Every structure is written in C-alpha cells, then in structure tokens.
Short mmCIF file of C-alpha atoms in Angstrom, two decimals:
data_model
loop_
_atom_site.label_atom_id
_atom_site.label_comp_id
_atom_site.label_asym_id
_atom_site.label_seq_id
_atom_site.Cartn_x
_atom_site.Cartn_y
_atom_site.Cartn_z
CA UNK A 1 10.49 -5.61 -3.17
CA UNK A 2 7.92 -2.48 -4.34
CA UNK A 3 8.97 0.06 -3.26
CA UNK A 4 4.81 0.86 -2.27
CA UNK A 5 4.28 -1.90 -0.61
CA UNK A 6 5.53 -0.06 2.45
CA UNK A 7 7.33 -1.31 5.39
CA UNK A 8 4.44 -2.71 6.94
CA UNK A 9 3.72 -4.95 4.15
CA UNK A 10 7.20 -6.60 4.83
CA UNK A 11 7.14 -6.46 8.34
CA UNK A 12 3.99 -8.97 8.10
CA UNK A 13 5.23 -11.26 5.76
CA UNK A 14 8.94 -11.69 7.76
CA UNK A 15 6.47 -12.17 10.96
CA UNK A 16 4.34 -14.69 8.90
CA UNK A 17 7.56 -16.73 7.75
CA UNK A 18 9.14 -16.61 11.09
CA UNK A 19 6.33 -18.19 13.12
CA UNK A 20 5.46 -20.49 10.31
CA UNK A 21 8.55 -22.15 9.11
CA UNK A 22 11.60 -20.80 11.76
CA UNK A 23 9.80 -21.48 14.99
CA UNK A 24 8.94 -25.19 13.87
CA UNK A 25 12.59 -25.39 12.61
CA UNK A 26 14.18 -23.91 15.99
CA UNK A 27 14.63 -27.86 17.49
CA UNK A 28 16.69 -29.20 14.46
CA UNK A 29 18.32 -25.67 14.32
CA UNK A 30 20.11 -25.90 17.30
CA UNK A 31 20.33 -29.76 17.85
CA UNK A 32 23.60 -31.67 18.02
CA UNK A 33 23.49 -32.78 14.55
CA UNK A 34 25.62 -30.04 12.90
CA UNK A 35 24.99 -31.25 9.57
CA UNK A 36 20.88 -31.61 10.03
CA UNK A 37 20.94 -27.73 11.55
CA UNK A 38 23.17 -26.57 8.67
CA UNK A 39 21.30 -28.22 5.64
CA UNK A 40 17.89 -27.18 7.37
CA UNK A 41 18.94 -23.84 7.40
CA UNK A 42 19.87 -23.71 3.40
CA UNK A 43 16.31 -24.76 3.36
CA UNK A 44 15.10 -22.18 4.77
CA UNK A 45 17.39 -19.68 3.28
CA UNK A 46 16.58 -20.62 -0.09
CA UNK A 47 12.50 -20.24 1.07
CA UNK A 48 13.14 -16.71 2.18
CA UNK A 49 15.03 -16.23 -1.25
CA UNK A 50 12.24 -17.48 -2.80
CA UNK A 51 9.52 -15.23 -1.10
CA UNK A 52 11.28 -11.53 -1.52
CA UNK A 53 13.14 -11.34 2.32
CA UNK A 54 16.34 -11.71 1.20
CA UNK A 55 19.13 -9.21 2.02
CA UNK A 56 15.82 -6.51 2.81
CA UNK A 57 18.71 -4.33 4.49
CA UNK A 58 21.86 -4.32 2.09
CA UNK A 59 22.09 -1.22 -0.52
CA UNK A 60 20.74 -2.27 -3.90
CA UNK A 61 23.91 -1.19 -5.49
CA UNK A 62 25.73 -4.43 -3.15
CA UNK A 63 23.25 -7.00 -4.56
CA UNK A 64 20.26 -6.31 -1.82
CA UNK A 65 16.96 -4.60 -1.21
CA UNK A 66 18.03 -1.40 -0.21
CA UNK A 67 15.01 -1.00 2.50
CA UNK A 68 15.38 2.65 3.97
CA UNK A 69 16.81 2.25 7.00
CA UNK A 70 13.99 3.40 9.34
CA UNK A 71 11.71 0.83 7.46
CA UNK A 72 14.61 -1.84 8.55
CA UNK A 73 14.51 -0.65 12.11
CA UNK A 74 11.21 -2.34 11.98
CA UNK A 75 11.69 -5.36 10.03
CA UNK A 76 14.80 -5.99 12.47
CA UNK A 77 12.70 -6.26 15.19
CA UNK A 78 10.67 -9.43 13.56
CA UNK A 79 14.30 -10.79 12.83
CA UNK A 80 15.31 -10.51 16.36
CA UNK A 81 12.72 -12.84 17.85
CA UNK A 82 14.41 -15.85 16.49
CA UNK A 83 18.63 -16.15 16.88
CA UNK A 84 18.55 -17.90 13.69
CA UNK A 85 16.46 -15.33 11.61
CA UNK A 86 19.57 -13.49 11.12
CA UNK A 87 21.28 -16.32 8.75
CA UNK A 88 17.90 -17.21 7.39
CA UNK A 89 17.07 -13.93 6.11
CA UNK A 90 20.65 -12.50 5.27
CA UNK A 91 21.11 -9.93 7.31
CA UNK A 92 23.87 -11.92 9.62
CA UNK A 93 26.86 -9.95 7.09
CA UNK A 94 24.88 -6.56 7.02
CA UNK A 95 27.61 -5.21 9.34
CA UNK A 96 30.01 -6.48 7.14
CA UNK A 97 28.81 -5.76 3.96
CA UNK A 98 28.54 -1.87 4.69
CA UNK A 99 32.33 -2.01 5.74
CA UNK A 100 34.16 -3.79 2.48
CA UNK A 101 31.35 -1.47 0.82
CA UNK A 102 32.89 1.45 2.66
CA UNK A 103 36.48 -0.16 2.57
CA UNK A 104 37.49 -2.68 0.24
CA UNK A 105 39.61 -2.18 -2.74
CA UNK A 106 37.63 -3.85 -5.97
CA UNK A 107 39.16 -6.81 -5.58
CA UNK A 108 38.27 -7.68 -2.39
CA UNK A 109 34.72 -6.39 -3.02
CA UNK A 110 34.51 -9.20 -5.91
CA UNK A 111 36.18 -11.83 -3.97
CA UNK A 112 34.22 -11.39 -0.41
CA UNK A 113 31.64 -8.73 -0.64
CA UNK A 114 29.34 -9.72 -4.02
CA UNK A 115 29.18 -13.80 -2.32
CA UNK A 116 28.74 -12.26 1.01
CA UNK A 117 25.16 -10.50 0.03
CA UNK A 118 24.51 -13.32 -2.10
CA UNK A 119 24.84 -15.48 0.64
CA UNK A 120 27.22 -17.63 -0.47
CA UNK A 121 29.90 -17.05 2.05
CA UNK A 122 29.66 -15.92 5.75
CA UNK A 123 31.78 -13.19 7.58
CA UNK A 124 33.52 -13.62 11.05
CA UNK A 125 35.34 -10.21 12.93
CA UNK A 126 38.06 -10.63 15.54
CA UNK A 127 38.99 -7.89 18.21
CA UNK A 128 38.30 -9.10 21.34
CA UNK A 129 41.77 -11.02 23.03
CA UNK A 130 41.93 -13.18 25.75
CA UNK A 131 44.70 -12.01 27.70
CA UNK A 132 43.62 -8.28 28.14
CA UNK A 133 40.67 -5.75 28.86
CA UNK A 134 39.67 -5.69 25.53
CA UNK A 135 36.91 -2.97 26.60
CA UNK A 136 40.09 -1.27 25.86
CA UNK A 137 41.16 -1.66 22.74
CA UNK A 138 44.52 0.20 22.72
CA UNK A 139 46.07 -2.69 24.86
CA UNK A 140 45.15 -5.42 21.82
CA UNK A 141 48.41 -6.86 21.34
CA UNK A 142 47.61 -9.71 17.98
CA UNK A 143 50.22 -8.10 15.22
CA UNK A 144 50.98 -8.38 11.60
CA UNK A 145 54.42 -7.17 10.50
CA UNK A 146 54.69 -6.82 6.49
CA UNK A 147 57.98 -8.58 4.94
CA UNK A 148 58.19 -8.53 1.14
CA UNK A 149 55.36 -7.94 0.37
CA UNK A 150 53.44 -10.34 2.80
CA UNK A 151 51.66 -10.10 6.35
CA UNK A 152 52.62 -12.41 8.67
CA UNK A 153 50.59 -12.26 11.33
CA UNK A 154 50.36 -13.88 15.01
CA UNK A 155 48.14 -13.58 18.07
CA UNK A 156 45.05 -14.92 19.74
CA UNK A 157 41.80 -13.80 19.33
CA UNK A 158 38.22 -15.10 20.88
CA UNK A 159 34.39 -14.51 20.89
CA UNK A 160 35.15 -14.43 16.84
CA UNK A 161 31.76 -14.82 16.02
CA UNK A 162 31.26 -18.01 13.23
CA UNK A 163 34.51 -18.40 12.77
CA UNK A 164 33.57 -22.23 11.98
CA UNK A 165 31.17 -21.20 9.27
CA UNK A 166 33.12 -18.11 7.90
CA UNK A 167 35.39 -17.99 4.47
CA UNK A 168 37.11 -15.26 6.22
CA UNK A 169 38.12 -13.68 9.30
CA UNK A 170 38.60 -9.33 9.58
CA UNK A 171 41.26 -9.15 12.15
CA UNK A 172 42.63 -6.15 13.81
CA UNK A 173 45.93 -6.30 14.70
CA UNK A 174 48.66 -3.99 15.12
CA UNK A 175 50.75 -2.73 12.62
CA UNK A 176 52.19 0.33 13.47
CA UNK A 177 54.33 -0.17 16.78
CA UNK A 178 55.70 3.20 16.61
CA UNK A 179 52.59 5.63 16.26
CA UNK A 180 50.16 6.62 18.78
CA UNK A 181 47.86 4.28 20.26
CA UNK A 182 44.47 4.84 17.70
CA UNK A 183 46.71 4.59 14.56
CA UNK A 184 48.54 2.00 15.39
CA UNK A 185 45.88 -0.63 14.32
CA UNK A 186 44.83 -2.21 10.53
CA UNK A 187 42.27 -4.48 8.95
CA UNK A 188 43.25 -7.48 7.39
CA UNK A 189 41.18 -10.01 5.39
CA UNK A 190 42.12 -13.74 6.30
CA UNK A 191 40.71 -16.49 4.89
CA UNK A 192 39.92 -18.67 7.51
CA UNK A 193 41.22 -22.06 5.64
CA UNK A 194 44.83 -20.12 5.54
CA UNK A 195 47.68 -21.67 6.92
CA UNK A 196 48.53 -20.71 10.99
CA UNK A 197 44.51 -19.96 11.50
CA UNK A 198 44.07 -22.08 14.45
CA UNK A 199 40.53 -22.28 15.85
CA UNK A 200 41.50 -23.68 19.42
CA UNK A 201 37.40 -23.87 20.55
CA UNK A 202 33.49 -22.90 20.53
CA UNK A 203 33.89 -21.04 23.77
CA UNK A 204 30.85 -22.07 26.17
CA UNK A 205 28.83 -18.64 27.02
CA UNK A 206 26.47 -19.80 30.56
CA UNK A 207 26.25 -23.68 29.78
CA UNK A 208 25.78 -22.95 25.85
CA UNK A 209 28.16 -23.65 22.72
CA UNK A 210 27.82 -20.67 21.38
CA UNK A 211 29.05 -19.71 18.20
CA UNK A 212 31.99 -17.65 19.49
CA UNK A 213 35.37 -19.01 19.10
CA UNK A 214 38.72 -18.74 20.43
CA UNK A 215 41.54 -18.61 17.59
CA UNK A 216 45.65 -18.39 17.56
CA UNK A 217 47.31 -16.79 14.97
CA UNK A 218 50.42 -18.57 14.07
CA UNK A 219 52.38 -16.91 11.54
CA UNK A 220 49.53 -16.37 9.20
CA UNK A 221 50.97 -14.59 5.61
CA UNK A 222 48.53 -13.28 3.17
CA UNK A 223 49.72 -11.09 0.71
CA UNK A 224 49.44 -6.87 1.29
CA UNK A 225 46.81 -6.52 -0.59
CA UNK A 226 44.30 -7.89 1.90
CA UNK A 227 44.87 -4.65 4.13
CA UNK A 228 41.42 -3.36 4.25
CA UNK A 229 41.27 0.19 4.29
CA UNK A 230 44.66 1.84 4.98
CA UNK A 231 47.43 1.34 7.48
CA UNK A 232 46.73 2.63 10.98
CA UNK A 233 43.19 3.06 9.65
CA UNK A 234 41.80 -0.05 12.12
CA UNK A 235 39.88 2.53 15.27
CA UNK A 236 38.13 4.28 12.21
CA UNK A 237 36.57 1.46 10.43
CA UNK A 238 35.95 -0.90 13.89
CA UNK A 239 33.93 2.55 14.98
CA UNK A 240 32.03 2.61 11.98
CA UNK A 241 31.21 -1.12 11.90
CA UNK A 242 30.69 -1.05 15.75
CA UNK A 243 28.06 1.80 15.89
CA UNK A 244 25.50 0.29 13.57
CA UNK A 245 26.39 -3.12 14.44
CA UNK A 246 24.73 -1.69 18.35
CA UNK A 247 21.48 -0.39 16.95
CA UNK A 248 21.21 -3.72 15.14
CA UNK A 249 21.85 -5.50 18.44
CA UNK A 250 19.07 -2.73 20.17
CA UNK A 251 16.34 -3.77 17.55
CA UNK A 252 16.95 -7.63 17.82
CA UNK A 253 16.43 -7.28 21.34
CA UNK A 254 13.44 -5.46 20.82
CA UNK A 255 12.50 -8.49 18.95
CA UNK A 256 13.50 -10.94 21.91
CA UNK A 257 11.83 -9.01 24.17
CA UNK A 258 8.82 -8.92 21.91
CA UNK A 259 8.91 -12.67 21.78
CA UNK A 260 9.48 -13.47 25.44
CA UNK A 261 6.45 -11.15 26.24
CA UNK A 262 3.72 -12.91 24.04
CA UNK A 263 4.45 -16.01 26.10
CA UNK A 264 4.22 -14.58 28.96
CA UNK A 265 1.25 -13.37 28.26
CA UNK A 266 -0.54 -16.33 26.56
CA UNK A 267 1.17 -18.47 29.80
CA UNK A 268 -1.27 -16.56 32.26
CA UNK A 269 -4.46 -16.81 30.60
CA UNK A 270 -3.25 -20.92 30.20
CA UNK A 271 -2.54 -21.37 33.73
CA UNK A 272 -4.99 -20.53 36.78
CA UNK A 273 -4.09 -21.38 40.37
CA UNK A 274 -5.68 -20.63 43.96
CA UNK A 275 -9.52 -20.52 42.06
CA UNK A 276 -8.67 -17.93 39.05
CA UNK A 277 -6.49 -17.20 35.78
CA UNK A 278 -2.97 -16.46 36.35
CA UNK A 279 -4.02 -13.06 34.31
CA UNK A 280 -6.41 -12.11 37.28
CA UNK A 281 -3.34 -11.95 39.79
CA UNK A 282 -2.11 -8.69 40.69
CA UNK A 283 1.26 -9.26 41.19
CA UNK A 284 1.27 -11.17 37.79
CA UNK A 285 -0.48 -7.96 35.63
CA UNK A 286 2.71 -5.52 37.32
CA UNK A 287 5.01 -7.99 35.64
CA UNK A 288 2.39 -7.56 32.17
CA UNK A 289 2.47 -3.36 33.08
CA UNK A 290 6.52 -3.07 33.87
CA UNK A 291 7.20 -5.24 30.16
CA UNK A 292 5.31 -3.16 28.65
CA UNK A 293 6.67 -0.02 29.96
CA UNK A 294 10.36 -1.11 29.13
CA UNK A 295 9.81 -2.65 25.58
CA UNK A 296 7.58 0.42 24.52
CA UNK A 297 10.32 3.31 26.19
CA UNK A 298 13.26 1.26 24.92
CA UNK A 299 11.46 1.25 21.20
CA UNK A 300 11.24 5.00 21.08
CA UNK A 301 14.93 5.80 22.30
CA UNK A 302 15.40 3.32 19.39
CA UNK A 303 13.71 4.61 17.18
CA UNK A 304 14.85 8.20 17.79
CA UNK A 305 18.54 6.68 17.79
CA UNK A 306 17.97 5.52 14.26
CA UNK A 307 16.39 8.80 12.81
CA UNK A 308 19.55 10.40 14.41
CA UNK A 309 21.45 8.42 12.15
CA UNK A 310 19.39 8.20 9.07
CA UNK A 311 19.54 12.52 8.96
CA UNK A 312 23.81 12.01 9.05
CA UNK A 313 24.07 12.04 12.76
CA UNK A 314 26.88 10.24 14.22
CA UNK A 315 24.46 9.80 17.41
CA UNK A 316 26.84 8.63 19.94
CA UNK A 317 24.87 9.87 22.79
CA UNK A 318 21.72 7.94 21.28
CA UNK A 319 23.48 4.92 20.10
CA UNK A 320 25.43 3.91 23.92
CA UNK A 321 22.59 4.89 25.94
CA UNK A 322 20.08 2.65 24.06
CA UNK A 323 22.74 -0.04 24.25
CA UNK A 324 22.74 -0.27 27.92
CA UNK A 325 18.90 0.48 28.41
CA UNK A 326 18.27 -2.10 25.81
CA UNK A 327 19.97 -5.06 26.92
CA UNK A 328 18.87 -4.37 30.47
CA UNK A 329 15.50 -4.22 29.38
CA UNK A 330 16.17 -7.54 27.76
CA UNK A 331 16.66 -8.96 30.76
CA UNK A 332 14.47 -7.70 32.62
CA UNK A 333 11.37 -8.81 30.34
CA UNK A 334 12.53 -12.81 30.13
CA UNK A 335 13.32 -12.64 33.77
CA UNK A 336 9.32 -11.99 34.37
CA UNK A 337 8.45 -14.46 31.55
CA UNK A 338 10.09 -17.12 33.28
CA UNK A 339 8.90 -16.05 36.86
CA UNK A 340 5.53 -16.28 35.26
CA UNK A 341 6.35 -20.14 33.69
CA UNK A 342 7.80 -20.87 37.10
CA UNK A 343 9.74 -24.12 36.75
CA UNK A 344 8.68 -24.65 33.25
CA UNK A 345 10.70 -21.29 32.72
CA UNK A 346 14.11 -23.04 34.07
CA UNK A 347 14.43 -26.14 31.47
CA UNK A 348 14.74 -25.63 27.86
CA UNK A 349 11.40 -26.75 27.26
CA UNK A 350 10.47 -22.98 25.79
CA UNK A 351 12.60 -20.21 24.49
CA UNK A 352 13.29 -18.65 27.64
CA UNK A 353 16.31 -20.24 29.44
CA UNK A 354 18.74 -19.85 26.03
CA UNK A 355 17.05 -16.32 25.80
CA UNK A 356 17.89 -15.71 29.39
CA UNK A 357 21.54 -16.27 28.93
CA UNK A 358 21.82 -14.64 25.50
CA UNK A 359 19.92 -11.57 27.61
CA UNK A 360 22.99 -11.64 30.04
CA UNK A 361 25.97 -11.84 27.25
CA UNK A 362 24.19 -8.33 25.58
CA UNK A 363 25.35 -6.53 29.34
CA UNK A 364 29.38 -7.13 27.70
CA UNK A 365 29.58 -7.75 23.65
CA UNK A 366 29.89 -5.00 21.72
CA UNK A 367 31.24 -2.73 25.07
CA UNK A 368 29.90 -3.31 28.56
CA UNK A 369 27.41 -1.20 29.79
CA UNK A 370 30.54 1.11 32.11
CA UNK A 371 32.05 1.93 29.16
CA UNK A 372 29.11 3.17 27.52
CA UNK A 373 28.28 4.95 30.74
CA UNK A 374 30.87 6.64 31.41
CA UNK A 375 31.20 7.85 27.29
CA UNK A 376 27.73 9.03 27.40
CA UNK A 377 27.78 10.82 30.36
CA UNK A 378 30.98 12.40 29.79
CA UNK A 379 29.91 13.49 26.19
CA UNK A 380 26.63 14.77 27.92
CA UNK A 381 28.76 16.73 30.68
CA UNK A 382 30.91 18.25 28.05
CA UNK A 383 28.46 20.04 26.64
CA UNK A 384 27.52 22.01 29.80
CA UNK A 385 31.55 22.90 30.58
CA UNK A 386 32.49 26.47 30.70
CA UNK A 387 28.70 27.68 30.50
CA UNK A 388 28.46 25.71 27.49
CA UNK A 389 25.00 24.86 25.38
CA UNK A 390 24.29 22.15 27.61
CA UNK A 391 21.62 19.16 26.67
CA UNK A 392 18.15 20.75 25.86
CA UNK A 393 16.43 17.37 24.98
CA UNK A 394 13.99 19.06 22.26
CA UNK A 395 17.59 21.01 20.69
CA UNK A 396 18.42 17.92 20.26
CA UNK A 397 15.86 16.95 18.56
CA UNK A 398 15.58 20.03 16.03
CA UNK A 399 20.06 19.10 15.11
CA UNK A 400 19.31 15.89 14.09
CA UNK A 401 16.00 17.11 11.89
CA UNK A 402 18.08 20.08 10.50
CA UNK A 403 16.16 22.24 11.55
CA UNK A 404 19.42 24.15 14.06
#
C-alpha cells in the first residue's frame, strides 16, 4: 500500500470491491451449502490479496499493512457494511493478532500469529459461560489446573465465535483458586482439534445459525507452554483485547448503518403511493432526517473515541459510551429502513431482516449496554467527588491532544 495514496484512496477501492464482487457473493455466502460459502470465500480472499486490501489494519512488523489507525477507522466502516467483509479482507483476527503480538512467547507467535495474518488459520476467543452472568466475569467458573507440566482443563463455554472454522481456541479459565478475584484468571491457547474440545452446537441468535458456538471442556491437556501471557494475567489481556475489539464493533456498525440507509433511501424514490414518491412524504423524510442525525453524531463520538486512543489514551469513557450509542443507533436506522420497505422489509429478500437481528445481538456482546452505563457514569461522577476536576468536555479534549 503507498503510503501517499492516502486513506481515501483505499477507502474507495475496499467500497469498489465490496459492492462489486461481496454483494453479488452475499447469496452463496450464507447459503446452506457450507462447502460452496467456504470455497467462495477463498475466492474472494485470494481477489482482495491480489488487489492490495489485505490485512490493511495489522502492524507491518506482524506480516500486514500497518494503516494508521485513524485511516482504519475509516476503511472499517466500508468493511462493516457486509458481515462477511471481515474474513474477506483479513481483518476478522485483527483483535487477535494485536494480543499474541502483545502476549505470545516466540513460539506461539510462529505457530499461530505469522498464519493468522497470513490468513491461513482463523482465531476463536471463549469467555462467555452458560451457566452464569458472564457480564460478570469474576463468577466464570471453566478451570485449568497444571499437573506435570500439563493443563488439564474442563468447563463450558458458548458464543465462541468460529469455533468451527478456528485452529485454535483462547480460553480463559481459572487458574488461581486462591488469589483475589481479577488474578485469578489465565490465557490458554487450545487447538481446537485437541482431545476433550467438544463443540456441543452453532447456537441460534433470533432464528439465525450464527457462528457462535457452545463448547465443553473435557479434560483438555496441552502442555504449559501454551499459557499466554502470565498466570493470573487473564482480566489484563481480555481488557486489552476487549477495548479495541468495541471500537471495531462501533465502526462496523457505522458501516451497517451506512448500508441500511442507502436502501432506504433509493427504496423511496422507487416506490410512490397515494399520487407521489415515497421521498415526497413527510413522515418518510423524518425517518431520512433522524438516520442521518444518528449515523453522523455516532461517527464523531467515534471518531473522537479513536483519536483518544491513537494519542495513548486508554479512553474508557469514550470507548463504553460509543458502544451503547452505537449499537442503539444501529437499530434504530434498519428499524426505519424496513418501516420504509414495509413488508418487503420483513422477509430476507434484502439485507435488512439478518441486519435487524445482528442490530439487536450488538445491545449484549462484548458487555450489555448497563454495564457500560453504569462504568461510564460512575467514572464520569468520580471525577466531580470531593470538589474534584469534574468533566469539562473541551479539557477533555486538550488531555487526549497533549496539550494539559
């Protein structure tokens, strides 16, 4: 990629490849045939190989592109319009690329992380248990117990994303009975072909298979040296992979959103009813104005989350309140789009119903919207205790820019 070409440049040519070979390929994609969607997908992949989008994301010095970051805050948004893109363009193990890059000893970066940017592998993460709030993580019971050497592990994990698809699983499990609660977790790598991993189903998300799956542990063993990081080290590095892995999730929806508005804006001025163009209905241009409104204010809180983190912020603040404003803004944008198709809108004849219940599951992955609530406010609130510096919305501003 030059590095003058700019991030515009790029921007066009992912939007260019998206419409004109993903869209077409979206039927076969998600059809029945496993085996058609699969091999039409290594198509595609090797296409977007071929043409320089590869990877845009990943640091060159992991095998990728090494786009700033606020460049890929704007490709990410042309990736999010199509729940494929992510696999087609490489950027489905960005989360977990930065994390073995952050983490893993050398031999685990040669064994997962070089065929992970390359492409040649995929990743899957497990947290999330069946049996317990997992919104709090300090009840997560899965454990591994090291004897001679060896993990054994046992549990049962779902909404493991691609665990079907993945050469290994990242599984956080406890470790450390005895310590307190946020040091009692670790990391392991599993490969997902090892003995004891169990994949019990593809859970169904709102009438859809959907890629998640529900897994038992039963007495895995891989040797100690696939602890990632260090014992009790399993908070720290889920943190660090969680909070980018939400403003990725924020600009993908920005993407959806994006999507689901063109059509409902090319749907009016195709339709007319009662003597006159959808478009000339009033009610119809305040669901045009209100989209337009959310997409544009959820961009900027977006956009200002990611130069937060690109100066070295931690931007917690930033990060959960664009996480809850995004995803409801998600929904509220397809919810107009398929008001506007009417009963079109309901069958699966457009984009809209799967985006309508992929709009829904954004309100709970990656922490439902109380939990971010209630740690955003309270982080806000602390800052005003005992006469304190309170929030002073252009201060803020000036810490992340360096300039207080």
């Amino acid at each position: 990629m030059s590095e003058s070409s700019g991030w515009f440049d790029v921007r066009q040519r992912a939007k260019a490849f998206l419409e004109q070979r993903i869209y077409p390929a979206e039927a076969v994609l998600q059809g029945a045939d496993k085996v058609a969607s699969e091999a039409k997908l290594m198509e595609l992949v090797v296409e977007a190989k071929a043409a320089g989008l590869w990877a845009l994301g990943h640091p060159k010095e992991i095998g990728g592109q090494g786009m700033p970051f606020l460049d890929y805050v704007y490709i990410n948004e042309v990736i999010g319009r199509s729940e494929y893109a992510q696999r087609v363009f490489g950027t489905y193990s960005l989360q977990d690329s930065l994390m073995l890059k952050q983490y893993a000893s050398p031999q685990q970066q040669e064994q997962y992380l070089r065929p992970l940017v390359a492409g040649e592998i995929c990743p899957s993460f497990a947290m999330t248990e069946p049996a317990l709030a997992s919104s709090d993580p300090t009840q997560l019971q899965t454990s591994a117990v090291l004897e001679d050497g060896v993990w054994r592990i046992n549990g049962h994990k779902w909404f493991t994303t691609g665990a079907d698809i993945a050469a290994y699983t990242t599984i956080m499990c406890r470790t450390e009975p005895e310590a307190p609660d946020h040091k009692a977790f670790s990391m392991i790598l599993v490969p997902t072909d090892a003995a004891g991993y169990e994949i019990v189903r593809d859970t169904p998300l709102l009438g859809l298979n959907s890629g998640h799956f529900e897994v038992k542990y039963k007495d895995i063993r891989v040797p100690e040296h696939h602890l990632l990081g260090g014992r009790g080290e399993g908070f720290v590095i889920a943190q660090r992979r969680l909070g980018p892995g939400r403003i990725f999730h924020c600009m993908r929806w920005l993407g959806q959103a994006q999507r689901a508005f063109d059509l409902m804006c090319e749907r009016l001025h195709s339709r007319s009813a009662f003597g006159s163009s959808l478009a000339d209905k009033q009610l119809m241009q305040q669901h045009v104005f209100d989209s337009l409104a959310e997409i544009q204010a959820c961009r900027q809180l977006t956009l200002h989350a990611a130069r937060c983190i690109d100066s070295g912020d931690a931007a917690r603040v930033e990060i959960g309140a664009i996480k809850v404003v995004g995803a409801r803004m998600l929904h509220n944008v397809v919810d107009r789009a398929i008001q506007v198709y009417g009963a079109a809108g309901l069958t699966d004849d457009t984009p809209l119903s799967r985006m309508y219940r992929h709009a829904r599951e954004a309100r709970i992955y990656d922490g439902p919207d109380e939990v971010h609530i209630q740690s955003v406010a309270r982080q806000v609130l602390k800052r005003y205790r005992d006469n304190g510096q309170g929030w002073d919305f252009g201060e803020r501003d000036a810490e992340w820019a360096g300039a207080l």
